[in-house]
mmCIF file of C-alpha atoms and ligand atoms in Angstrom:
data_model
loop_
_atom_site.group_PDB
_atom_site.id
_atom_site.type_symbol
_atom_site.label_atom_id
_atom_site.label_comp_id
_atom_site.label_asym_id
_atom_site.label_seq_id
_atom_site.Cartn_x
_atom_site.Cartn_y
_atom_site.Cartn_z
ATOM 1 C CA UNK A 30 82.062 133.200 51.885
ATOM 2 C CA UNK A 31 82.884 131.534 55.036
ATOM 3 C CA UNK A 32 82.457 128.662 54.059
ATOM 4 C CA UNK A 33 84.760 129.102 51.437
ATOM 5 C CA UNK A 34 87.532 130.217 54.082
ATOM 6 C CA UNK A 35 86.392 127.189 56.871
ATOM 7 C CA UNK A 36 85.430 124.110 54.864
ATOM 8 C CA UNK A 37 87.262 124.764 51.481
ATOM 9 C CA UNK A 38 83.981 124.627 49.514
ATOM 10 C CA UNK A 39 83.967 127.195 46.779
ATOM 11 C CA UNK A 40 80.913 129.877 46.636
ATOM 12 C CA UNK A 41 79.322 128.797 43.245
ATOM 13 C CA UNK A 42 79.310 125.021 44.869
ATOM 14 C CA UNK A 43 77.418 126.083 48.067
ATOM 15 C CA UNK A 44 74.189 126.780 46.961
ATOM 16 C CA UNK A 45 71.598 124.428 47.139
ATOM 17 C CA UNK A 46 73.292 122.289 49.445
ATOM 18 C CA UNK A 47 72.342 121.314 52.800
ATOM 19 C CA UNK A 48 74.274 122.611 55.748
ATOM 20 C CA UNK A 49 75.668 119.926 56.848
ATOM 21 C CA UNK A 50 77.348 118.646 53.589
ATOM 22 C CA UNK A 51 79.161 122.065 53.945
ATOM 23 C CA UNK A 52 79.695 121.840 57.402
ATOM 24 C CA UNK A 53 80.755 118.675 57.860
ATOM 25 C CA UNK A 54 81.552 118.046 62.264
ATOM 26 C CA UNK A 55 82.523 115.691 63.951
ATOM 27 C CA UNK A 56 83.213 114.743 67.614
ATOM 28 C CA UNK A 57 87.062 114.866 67.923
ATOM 29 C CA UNK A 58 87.219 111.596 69.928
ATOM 30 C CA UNK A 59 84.965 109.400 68.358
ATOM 31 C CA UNK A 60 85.046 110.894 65.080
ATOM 32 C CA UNK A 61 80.866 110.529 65.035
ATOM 33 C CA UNK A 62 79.039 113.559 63.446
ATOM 34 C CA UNK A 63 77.882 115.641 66.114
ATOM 35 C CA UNK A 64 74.501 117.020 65.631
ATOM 36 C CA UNK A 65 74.022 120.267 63.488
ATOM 37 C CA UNK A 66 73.833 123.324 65.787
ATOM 38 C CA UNK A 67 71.447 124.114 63.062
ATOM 39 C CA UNK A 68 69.160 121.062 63.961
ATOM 40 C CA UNK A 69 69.610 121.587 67.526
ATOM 41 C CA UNK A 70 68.752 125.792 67.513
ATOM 42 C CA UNK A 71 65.305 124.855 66.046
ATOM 43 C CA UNK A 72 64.321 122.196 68.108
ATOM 44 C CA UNK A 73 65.121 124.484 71.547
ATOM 45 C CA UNK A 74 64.353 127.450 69.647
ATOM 46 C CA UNK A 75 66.905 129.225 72.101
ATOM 47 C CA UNK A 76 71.182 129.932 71.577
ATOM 48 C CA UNK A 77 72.711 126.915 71.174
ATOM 49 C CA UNK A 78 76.691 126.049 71.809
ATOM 50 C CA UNK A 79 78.199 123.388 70.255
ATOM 51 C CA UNK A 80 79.464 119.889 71.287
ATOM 52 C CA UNK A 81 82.654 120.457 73.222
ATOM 53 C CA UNK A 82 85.539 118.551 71.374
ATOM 54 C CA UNK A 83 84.222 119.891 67.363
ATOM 55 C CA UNK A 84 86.143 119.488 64.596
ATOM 56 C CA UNK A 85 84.834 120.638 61.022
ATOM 57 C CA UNK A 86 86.229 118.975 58.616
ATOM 58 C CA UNK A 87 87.356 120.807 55.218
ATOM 59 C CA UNK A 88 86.211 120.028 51.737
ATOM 60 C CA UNK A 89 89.715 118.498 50.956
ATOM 61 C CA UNK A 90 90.185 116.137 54.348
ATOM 62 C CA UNK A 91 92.162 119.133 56.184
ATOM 63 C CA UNK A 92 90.699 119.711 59.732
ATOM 64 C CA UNK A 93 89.627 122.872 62.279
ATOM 65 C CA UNK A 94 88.978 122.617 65.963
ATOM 66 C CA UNK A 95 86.234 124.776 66.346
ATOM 67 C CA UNK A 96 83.904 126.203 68.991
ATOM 68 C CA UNK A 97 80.493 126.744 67.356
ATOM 69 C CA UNK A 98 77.149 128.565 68.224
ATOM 70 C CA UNK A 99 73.606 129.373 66.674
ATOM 71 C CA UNK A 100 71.172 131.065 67.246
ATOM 72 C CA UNK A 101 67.544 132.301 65.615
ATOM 73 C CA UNK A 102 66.664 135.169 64.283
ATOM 74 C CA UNK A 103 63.825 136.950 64.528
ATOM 75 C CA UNK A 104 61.462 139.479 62.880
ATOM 76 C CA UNK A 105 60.027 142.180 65.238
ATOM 77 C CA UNK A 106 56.996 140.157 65.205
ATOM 78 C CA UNK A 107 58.775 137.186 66.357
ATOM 79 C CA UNK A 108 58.852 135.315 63.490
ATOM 80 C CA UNK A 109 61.745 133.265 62.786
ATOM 81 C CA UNK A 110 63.792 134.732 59.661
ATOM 82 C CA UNK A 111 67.039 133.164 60.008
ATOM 83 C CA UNK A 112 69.812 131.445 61.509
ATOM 84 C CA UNK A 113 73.080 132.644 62.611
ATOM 85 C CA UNK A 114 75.799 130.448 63.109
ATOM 86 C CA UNK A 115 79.156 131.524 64.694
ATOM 87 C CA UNK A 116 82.253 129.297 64.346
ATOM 88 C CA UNK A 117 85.214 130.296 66.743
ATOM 89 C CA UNK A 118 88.784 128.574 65.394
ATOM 90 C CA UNK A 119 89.864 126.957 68.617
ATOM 91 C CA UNK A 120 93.555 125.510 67.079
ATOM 92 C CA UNK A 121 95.465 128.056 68.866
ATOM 93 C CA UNK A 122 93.470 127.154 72.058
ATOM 94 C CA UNK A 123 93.978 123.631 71.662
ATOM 95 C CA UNK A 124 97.678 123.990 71.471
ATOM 96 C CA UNK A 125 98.056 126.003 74.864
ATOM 97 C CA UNK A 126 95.915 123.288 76.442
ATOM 98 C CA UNK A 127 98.328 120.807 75.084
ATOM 99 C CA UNK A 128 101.126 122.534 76.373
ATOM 100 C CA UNK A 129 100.022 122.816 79.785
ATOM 101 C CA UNK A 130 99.741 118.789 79.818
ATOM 102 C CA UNK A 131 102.683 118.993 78.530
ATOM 103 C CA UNK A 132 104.015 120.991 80.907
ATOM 104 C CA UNK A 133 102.649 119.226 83.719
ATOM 105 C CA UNK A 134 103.471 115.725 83.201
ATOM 106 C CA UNK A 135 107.132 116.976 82.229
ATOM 107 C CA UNK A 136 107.322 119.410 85.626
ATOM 108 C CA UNK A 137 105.851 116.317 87.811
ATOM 109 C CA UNK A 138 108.906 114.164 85.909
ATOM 110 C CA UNK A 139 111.319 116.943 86.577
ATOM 111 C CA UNK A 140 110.231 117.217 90.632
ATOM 112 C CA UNK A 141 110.470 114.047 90.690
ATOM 113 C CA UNK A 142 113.797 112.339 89.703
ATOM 114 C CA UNK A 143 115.647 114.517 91.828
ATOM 115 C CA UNK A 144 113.728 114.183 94.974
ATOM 116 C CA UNK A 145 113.755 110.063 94.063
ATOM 117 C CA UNK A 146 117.317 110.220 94.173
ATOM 118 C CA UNK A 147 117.144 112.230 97.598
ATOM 119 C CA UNK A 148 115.326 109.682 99.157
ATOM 120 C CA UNK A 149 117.199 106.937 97.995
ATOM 121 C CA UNK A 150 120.660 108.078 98.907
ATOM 122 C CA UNK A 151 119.036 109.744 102.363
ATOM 123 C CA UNK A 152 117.774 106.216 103.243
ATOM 124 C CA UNK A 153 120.843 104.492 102.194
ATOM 125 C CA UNK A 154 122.959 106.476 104.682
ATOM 126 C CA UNK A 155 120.511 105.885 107.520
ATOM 127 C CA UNK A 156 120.154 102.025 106.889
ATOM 128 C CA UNK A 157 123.960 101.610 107.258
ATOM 129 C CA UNK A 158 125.664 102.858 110.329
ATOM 130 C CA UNK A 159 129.132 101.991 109.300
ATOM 131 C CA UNK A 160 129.606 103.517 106.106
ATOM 132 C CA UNK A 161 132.731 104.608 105.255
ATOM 133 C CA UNK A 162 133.169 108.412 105.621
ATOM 134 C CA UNK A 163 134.498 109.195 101.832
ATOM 135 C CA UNK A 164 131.639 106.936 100.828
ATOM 136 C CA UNK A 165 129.053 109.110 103.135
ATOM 137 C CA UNK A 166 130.949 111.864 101.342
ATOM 138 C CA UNK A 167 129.855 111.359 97.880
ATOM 139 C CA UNK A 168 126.243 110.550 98.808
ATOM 140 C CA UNK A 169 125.865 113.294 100.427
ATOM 141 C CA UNK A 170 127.294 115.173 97.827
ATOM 142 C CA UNK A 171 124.884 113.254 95.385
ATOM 143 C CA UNK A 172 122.384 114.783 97.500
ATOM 144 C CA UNK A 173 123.574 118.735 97.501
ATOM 145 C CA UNK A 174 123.486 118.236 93.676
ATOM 146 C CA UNK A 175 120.027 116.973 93.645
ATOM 147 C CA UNK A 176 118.786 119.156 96.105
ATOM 148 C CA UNK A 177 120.145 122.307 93.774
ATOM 149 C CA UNK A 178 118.640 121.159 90.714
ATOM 150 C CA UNK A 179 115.282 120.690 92.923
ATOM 151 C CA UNK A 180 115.477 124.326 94.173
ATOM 152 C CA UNK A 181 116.404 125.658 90.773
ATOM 153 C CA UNK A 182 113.472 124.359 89.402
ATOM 154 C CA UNK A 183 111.181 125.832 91.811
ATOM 155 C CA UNK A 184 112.974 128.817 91.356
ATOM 156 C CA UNK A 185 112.314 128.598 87.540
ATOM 157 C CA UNK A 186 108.279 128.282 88.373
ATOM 158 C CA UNK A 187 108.602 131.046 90.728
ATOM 159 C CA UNK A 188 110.032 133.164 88.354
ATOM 160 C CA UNK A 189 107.492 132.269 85.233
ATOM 161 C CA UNK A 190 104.435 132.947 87.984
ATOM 162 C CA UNK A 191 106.496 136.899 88.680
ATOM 163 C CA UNK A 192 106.840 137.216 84.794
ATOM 164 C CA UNK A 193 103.290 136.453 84.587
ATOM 165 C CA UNK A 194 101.887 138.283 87.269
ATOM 166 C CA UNK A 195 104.027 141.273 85.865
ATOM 167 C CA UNK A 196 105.549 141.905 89.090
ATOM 168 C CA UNK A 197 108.823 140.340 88.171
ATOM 169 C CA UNK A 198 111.325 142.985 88.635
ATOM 170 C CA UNK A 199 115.053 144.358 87.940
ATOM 171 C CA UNK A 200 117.186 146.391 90.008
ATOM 172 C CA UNK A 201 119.561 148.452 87.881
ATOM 173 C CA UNK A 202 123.641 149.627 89.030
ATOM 174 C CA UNK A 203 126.602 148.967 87.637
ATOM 175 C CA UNK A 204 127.508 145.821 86.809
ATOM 176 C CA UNK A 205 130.819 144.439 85.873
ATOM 177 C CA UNK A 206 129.383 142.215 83.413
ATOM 178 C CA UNK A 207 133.586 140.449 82.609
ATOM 179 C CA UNK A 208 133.198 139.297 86.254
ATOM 180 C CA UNK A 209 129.669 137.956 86.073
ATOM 181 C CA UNK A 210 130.350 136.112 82.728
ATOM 182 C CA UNK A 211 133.413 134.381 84.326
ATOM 183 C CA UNK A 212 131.657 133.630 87.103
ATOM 184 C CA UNK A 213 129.304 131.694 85.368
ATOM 185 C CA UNK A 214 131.453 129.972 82.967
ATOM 186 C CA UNK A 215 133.131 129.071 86.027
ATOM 187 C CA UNK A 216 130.270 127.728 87.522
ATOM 188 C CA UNK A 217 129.303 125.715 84.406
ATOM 189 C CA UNK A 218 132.993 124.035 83.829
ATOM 190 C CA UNK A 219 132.353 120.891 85.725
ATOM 191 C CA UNK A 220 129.152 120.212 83.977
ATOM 192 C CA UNK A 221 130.856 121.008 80.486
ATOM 193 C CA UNK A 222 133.817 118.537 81.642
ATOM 194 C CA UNK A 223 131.483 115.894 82.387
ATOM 195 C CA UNK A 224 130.576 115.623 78.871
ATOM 196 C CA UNK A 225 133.775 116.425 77.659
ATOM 197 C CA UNK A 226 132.211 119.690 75.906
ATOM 198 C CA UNK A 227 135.559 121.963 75.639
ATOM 199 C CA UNK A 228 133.794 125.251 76.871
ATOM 200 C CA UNK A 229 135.312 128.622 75.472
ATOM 201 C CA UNK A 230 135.475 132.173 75.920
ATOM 202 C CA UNK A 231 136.309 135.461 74.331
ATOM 203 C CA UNK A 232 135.411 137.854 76.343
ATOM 204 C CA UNK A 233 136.571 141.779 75.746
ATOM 205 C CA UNK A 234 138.368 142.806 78.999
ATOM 206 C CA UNK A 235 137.591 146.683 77.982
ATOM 207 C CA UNK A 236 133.800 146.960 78.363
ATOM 208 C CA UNK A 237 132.081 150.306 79.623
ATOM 209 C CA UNK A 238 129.823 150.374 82.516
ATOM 210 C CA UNK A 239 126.628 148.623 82.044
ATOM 211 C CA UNK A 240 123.493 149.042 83.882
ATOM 212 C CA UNK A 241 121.531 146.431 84.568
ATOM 213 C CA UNK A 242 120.639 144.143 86.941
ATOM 214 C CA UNK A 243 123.151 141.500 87.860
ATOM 215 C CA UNK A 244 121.911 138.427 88.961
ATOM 216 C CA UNK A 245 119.217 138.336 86.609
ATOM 217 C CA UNK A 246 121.893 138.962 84.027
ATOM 218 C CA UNK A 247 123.774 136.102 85.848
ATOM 219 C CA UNK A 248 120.684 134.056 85.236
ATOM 220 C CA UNK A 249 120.389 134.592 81.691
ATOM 221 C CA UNK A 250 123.516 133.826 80.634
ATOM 222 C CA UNK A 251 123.939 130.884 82.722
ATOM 223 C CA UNK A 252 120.222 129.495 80.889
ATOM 224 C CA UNK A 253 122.280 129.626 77.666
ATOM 225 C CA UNK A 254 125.070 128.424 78.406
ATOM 226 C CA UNK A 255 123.480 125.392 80.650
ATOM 227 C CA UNK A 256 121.484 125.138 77.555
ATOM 228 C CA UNK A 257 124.280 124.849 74.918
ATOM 229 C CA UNK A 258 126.091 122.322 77.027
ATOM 230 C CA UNK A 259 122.623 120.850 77.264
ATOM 231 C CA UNK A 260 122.431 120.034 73.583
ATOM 232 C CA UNK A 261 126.009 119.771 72.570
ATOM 233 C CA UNK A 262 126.863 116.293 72.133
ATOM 234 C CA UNK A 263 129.611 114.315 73.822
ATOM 235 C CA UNK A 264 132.782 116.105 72.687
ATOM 236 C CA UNK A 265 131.587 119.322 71.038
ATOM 237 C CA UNK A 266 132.141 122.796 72.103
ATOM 238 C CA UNK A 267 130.195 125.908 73.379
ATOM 239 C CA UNK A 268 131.479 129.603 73.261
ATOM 240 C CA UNK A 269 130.836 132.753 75.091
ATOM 241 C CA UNK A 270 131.794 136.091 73.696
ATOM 242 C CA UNK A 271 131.498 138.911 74.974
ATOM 243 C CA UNK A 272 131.531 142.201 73.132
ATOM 244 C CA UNK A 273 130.641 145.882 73.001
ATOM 245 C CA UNK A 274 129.335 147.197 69.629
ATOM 246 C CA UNK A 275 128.843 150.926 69.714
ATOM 247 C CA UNK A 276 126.674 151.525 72.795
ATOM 248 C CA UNK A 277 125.384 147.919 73.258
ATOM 249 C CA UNK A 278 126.589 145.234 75.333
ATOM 250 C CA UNK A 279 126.237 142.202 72.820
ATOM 251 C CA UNK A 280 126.887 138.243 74.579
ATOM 252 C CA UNK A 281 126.974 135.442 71.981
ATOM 253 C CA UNK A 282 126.515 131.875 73.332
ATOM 254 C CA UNK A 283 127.176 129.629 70.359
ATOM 255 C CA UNK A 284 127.507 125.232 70.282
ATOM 256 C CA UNK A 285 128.338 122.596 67.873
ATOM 257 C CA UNK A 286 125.092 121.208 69.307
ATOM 258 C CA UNK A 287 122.282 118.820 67.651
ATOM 259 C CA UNK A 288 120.598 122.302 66.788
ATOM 260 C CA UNK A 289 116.855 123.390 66.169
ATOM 261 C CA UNK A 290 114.553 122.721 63.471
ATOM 262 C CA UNK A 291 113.690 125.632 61.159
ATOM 263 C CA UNK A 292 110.063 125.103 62.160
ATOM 264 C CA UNK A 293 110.469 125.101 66.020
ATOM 265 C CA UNK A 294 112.575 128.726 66.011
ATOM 266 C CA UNK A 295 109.651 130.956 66.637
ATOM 267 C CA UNK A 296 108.623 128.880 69.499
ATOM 268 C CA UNK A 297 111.156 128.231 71.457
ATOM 269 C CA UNK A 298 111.027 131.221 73.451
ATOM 270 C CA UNK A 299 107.165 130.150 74.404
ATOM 271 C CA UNK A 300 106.646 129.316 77.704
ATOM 272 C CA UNK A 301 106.573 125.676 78.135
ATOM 273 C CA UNK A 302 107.620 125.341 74.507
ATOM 274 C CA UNK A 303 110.294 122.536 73.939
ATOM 275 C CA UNK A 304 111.712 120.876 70.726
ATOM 276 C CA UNK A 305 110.412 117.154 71.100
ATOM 277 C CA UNK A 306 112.916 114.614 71.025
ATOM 278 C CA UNK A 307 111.059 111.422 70.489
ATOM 279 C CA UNK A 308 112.579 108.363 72.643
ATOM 280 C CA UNK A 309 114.883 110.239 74.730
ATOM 281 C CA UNK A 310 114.679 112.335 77.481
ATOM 282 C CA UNK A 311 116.478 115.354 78.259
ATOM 283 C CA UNK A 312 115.723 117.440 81.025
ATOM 284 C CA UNK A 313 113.869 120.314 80.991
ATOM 285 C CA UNK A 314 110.488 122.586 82.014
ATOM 286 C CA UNK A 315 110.387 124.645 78.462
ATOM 287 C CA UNK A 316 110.718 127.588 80.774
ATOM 288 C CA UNK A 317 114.507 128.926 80.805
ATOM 289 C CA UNK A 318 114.667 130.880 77.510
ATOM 290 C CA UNK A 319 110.975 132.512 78.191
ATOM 291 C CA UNK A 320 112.618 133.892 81.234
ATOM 292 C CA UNK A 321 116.055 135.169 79.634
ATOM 293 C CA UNK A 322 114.075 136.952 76.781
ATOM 294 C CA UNK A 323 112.157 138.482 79.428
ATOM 295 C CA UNK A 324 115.021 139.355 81.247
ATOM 296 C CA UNK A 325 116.437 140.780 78.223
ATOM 297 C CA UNK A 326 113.480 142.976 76.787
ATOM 298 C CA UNK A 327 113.155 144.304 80.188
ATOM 299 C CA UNK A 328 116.683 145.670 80.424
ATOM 300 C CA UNK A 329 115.964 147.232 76.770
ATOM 301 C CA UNK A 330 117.801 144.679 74.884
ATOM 302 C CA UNK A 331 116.509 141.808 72.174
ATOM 303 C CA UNK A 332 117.843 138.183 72.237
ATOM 304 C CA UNK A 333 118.013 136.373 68.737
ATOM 305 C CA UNK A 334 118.820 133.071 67.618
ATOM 306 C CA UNK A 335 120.624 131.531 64.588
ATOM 307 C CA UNK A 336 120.699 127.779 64.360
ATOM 308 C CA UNK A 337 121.252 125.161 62.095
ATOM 309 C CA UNK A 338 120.299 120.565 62.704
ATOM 310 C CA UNK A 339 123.077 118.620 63.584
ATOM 311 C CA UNK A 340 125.325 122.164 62.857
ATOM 312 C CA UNK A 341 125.025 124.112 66.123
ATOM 313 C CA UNK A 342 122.935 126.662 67.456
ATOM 314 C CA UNK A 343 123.694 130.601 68.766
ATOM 315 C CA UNK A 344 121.765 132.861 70.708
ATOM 316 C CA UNK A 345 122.561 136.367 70.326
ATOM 317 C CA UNK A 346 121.808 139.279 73.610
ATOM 318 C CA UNK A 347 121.868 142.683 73.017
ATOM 319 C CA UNK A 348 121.751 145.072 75.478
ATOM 320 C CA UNK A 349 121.761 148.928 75.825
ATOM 321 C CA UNK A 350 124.972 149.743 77.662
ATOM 322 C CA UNK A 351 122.616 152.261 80.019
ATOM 323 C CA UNK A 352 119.640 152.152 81.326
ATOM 324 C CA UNK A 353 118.296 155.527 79.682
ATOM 325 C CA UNK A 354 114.998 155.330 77.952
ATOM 326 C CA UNK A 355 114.323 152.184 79.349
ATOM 327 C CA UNK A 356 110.263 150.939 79.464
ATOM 328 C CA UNK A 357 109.603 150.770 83.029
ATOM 329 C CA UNK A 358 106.781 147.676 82.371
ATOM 330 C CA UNK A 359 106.281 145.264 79.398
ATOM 331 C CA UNK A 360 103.416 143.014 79.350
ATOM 332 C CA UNK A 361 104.227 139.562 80.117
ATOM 333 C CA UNK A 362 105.457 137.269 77.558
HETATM 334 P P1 LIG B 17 114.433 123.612 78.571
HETATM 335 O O1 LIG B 17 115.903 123.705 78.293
HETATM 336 O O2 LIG B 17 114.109 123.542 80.013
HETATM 337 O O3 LIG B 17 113.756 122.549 77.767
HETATM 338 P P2 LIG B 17 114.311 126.272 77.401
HETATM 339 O O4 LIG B 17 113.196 127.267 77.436
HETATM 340 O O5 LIG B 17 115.603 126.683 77.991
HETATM 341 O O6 LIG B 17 113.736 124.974 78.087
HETATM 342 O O7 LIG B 17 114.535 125.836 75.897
HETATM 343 C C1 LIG B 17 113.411 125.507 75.105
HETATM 344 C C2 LIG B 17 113.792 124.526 74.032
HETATM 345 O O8 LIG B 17 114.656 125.157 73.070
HETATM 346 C C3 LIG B 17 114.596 123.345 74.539
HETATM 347 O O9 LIG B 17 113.774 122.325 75.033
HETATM 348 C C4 LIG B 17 115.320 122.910 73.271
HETATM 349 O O10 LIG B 17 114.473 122.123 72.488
HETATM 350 C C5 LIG B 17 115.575 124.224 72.554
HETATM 351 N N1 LIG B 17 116.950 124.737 72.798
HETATM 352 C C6 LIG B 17 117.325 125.712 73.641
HETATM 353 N N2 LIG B 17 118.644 125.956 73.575
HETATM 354 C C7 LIG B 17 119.137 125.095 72.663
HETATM 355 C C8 LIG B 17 120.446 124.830 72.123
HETATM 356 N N3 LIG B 17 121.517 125.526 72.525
HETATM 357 N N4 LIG B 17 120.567 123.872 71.182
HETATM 358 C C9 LIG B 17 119.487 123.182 70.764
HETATM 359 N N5 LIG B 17 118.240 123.377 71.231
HETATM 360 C C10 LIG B 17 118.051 124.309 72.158
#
């Protein structure tokens, strides 16, 4: 019956064949056959593990990364009666491994252009003494810009290492959350103006009280919004509402943006997840919206997204006005 499920052979078409027409691996680099755990079990007669990059390949072409293992079995008089052969479905494995060399290269890309541009400009106002001051000006102001994109990256890692080590956590008062959303839609104009993205807001002037904690609030809300202006094209528009529904505190961030594909929705708040974007390069760690949904779910709230290619994309917070009932610790996410 497993065989059924792994290699697509049907029951009634297993018998009588060897193993290794059914379980058909090969070495996922060279594509050889690896040799039959089977085969390799009776010659050591002791547990045997697999090859380490196995893929079985299914009856119709389709394909498994697998770990596998056998082992003999014996009678109580030692006698070998059997084999037992366990296959482990590594895809899921695989995948986190690819995102972590993902991750890397793009993190090492990310460190890098802004400290490259550091350097440059640094040396550029060493190497010439009589620079003209508003030229010196805009260097160095090249160089503030760099150095805050630098530290808000390392910020980001820091905070992903807290959310993993579960000892990320939020201090809850009052928070006037019509100040904080201005504040950051203030902060975010100039890089909305740069692209010409007309940046909106509706934001209810009337709110009750809300409990929470305010700069990671700050934080969350300034990931989606840096994120619609991200992927909004040249001209489009991004919109921040702000509402109250009933006892919940609910903060729409929606853009006329490139979007996100049906298929990549349930990932995108994965760590290191991002959509790929063959042949251009936008920056990015994968590591913003993984830390705003865990900012949200740890103030009680949920965060959900609507989106639609080419259309637009919005991303929905809700959050419970007070803090009552609140989980005092969530597992990491
Ligand atoms: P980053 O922005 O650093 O890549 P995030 O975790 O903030 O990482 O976002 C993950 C991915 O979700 C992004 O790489 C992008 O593909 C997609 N995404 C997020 N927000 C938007 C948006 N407003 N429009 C389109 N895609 C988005």
């Amino acid at each position: 019956r497993v065989a059924e499920i792994l290699a697509g052979w049907e029951f009634e078409r297993v018998q009588d064949r060897g193993l290794d027409e059914i379980f058909h691996i090969v070495d996922e680099r060279t594509r050889q056959k690896v040799e039959s755990p089977v085969d390799k079990v009776l010659k050591s007669s002791k547990a045997e593990l697999g090859a380490d990059f196995e893929v079985l390949l299914a009856m119709d072409g389709g394909e498994r990364p697998i770990s596998s293992k056998a082992a003999l079995i014996r009678s109580s008089d030692g006698a070998v009666t059997g084999i037992v052969m366990v296959f482990r479905d590594v895809a899921r494995e695989r995948e986190i491994e690819r995102l972590k060399q993902d991750f890397i290269s793009s993190i090492s890309h990310e460190l890098r252009t802004p400290l490259t541009s550091i350097k440059a400009y640094t040396e550029t106002i060493l190497s010439d003494s009589d620079m003209a001051e508003e030229t010196k000006r805009q260097l160095l102001g090249i160089i503030d810009e760099e150095s805050n994109r630098l530290a808000g990256l390392i910020e980001g890692l820091l905070e992903i290492s807290r959310i993993e080590s579960g000892t990320m956590k939020i201090v809850r008062e009052p928070v006037d959350i019509v100040a904080v959303s201005r504040k950051v839609l203030t902060a975010l104009q100039a890089l909305a103006d740069k692209k010409n993205v007309r940046l909106e807001s509706d934001i209810d002037d009337d709110l009750a009280i809300f409990e929470g904690d305010e700069d990671k609030i700050q934080s969350a809300l300034t990931n989606l919004v840096n994120n619609a202006i991200k992927f909004t094209h040249q001209d489009g528009r991004v919109c921040v509402s702000v509402r109250q529904r009933d006892d919940q505190l609910v903060m729409r961030v929606s853009d006329t943006g490139m979007g996100i594909p049906k298929e990549a929705l349930p990932r995108i708040f994965d760590r290191f997840y991002r959509v790929p974007h063959p042949g251009k390069h936008i920056q990015g760690t994968g590591l913003g919206l993984a830390i705003v949904r865990k900012i949200v779910t740890m103030h009680g709230g949920r965060i959900e997204v609507e989106s639609e290619l080419n259309r637009g994309t919005t991303f929905t917070i809700f959050l419970p006005l007070t803090a009552a009932a609140l989980p005092e610790s969530q597992p990491a996410n």
